[in-house]
Short mmCIF file of C-alpha atoms in Angstrom, two decimals:
data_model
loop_
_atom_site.label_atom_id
_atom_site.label_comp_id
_atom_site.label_asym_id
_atom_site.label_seq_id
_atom_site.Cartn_x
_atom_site.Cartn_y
_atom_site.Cartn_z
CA UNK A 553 351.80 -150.58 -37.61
CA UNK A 554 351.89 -147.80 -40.71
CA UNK A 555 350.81 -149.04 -43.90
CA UNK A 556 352.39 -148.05 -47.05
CA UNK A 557 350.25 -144.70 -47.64
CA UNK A 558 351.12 -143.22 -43.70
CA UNK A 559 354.84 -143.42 -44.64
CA UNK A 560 356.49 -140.78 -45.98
CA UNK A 561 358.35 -140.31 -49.54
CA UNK A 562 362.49 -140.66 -48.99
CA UNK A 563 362.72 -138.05 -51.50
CA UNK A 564 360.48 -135.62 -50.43
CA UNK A 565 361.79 -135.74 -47.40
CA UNK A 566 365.36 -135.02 -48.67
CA UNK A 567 364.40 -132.23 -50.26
CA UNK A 568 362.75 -130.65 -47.69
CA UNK A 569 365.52 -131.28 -45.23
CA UNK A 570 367.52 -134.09 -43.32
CA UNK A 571 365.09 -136.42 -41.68
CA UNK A 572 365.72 -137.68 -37.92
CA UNK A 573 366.62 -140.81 -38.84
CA UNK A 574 369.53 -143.06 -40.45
CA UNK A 575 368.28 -144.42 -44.01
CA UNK A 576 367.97 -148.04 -45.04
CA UNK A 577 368.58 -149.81 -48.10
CA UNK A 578 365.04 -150.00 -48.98
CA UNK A 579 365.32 -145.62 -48.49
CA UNK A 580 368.22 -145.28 -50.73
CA UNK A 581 366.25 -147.86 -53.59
CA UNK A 582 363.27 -145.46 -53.07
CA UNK A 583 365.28 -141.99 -53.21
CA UNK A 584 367.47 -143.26 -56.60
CA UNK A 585 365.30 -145.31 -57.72
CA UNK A 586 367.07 -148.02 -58.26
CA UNK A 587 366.35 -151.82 -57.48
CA UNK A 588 367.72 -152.64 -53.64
CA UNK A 589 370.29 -155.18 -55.11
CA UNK A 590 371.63 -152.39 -56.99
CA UNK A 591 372.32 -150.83 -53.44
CA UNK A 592 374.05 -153.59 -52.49
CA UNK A 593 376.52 -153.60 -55.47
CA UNK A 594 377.21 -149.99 -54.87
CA UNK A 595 378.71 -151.07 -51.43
CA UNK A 596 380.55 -154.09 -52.69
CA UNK A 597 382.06 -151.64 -55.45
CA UNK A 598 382.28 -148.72 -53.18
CA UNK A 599 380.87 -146.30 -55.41
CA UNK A 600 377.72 -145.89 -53.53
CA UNK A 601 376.83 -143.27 -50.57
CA UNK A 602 378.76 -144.84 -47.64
CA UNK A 603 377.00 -146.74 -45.07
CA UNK A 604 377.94 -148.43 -41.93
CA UNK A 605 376.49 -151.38 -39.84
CA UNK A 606 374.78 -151.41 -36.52
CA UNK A 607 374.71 -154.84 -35.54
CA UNK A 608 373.61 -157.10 -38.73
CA UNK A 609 371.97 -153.65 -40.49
CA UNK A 610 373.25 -151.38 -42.69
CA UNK A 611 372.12 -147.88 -42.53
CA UNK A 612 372.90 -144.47 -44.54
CA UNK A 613 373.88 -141.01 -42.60
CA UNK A 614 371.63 -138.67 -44.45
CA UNK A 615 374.27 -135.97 -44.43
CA UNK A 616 376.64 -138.63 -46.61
CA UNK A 617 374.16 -139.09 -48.75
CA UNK A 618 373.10 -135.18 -49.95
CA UNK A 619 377.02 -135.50 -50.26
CA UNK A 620 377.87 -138.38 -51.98
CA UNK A 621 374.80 -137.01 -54.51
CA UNK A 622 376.69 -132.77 -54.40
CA UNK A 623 380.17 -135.30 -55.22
CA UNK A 624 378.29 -136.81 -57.98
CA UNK A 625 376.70 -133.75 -59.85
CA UNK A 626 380.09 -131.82 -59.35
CA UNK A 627 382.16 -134.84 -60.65
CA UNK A 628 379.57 -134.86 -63.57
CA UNK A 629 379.28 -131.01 -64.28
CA UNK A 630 383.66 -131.17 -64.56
CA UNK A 631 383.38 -134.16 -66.82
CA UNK A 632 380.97 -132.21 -69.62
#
């Protein structure tokens, strides 16, 4: 079992590449920094990086997730 220090930062490991695995709502909290609930309300709103279900969990495609964020900062660089 890993305790909190053996596991690595989200972010860091976003910015050093795509990790191996699909994200979880807990990893997209970390990486924005946002409270998980808010996570939640981004997919009821559909404004957040997509995410899809396997069985009863919800996961996050890394690759849609650098994108959603390049979306974002383009969407905000045309808007100032």
């Amino acid at each position: 079992m890993r305790t909190a220090r053996e596991q690595p930062d989200p972010r860091a490991t976003l910015r050093s590449g795509l990790p191996d695995r699909y994200l979880t709502p807990d990893d997209i909290a970390e990486i924005f920094e946002v409270p998980k609930e808010t996570v939640y309300q981004w997919r009821r709103k559909r404004i957040g990086p997509p995410g899809f279900r396997i069985g009863k969990h919800l996961r996050y495609d890394p690759t849609d997730v650098l994108a959603h964020v390049a979306e974002r900062k383009s969407t905000d660089q045309d808007a100032a």
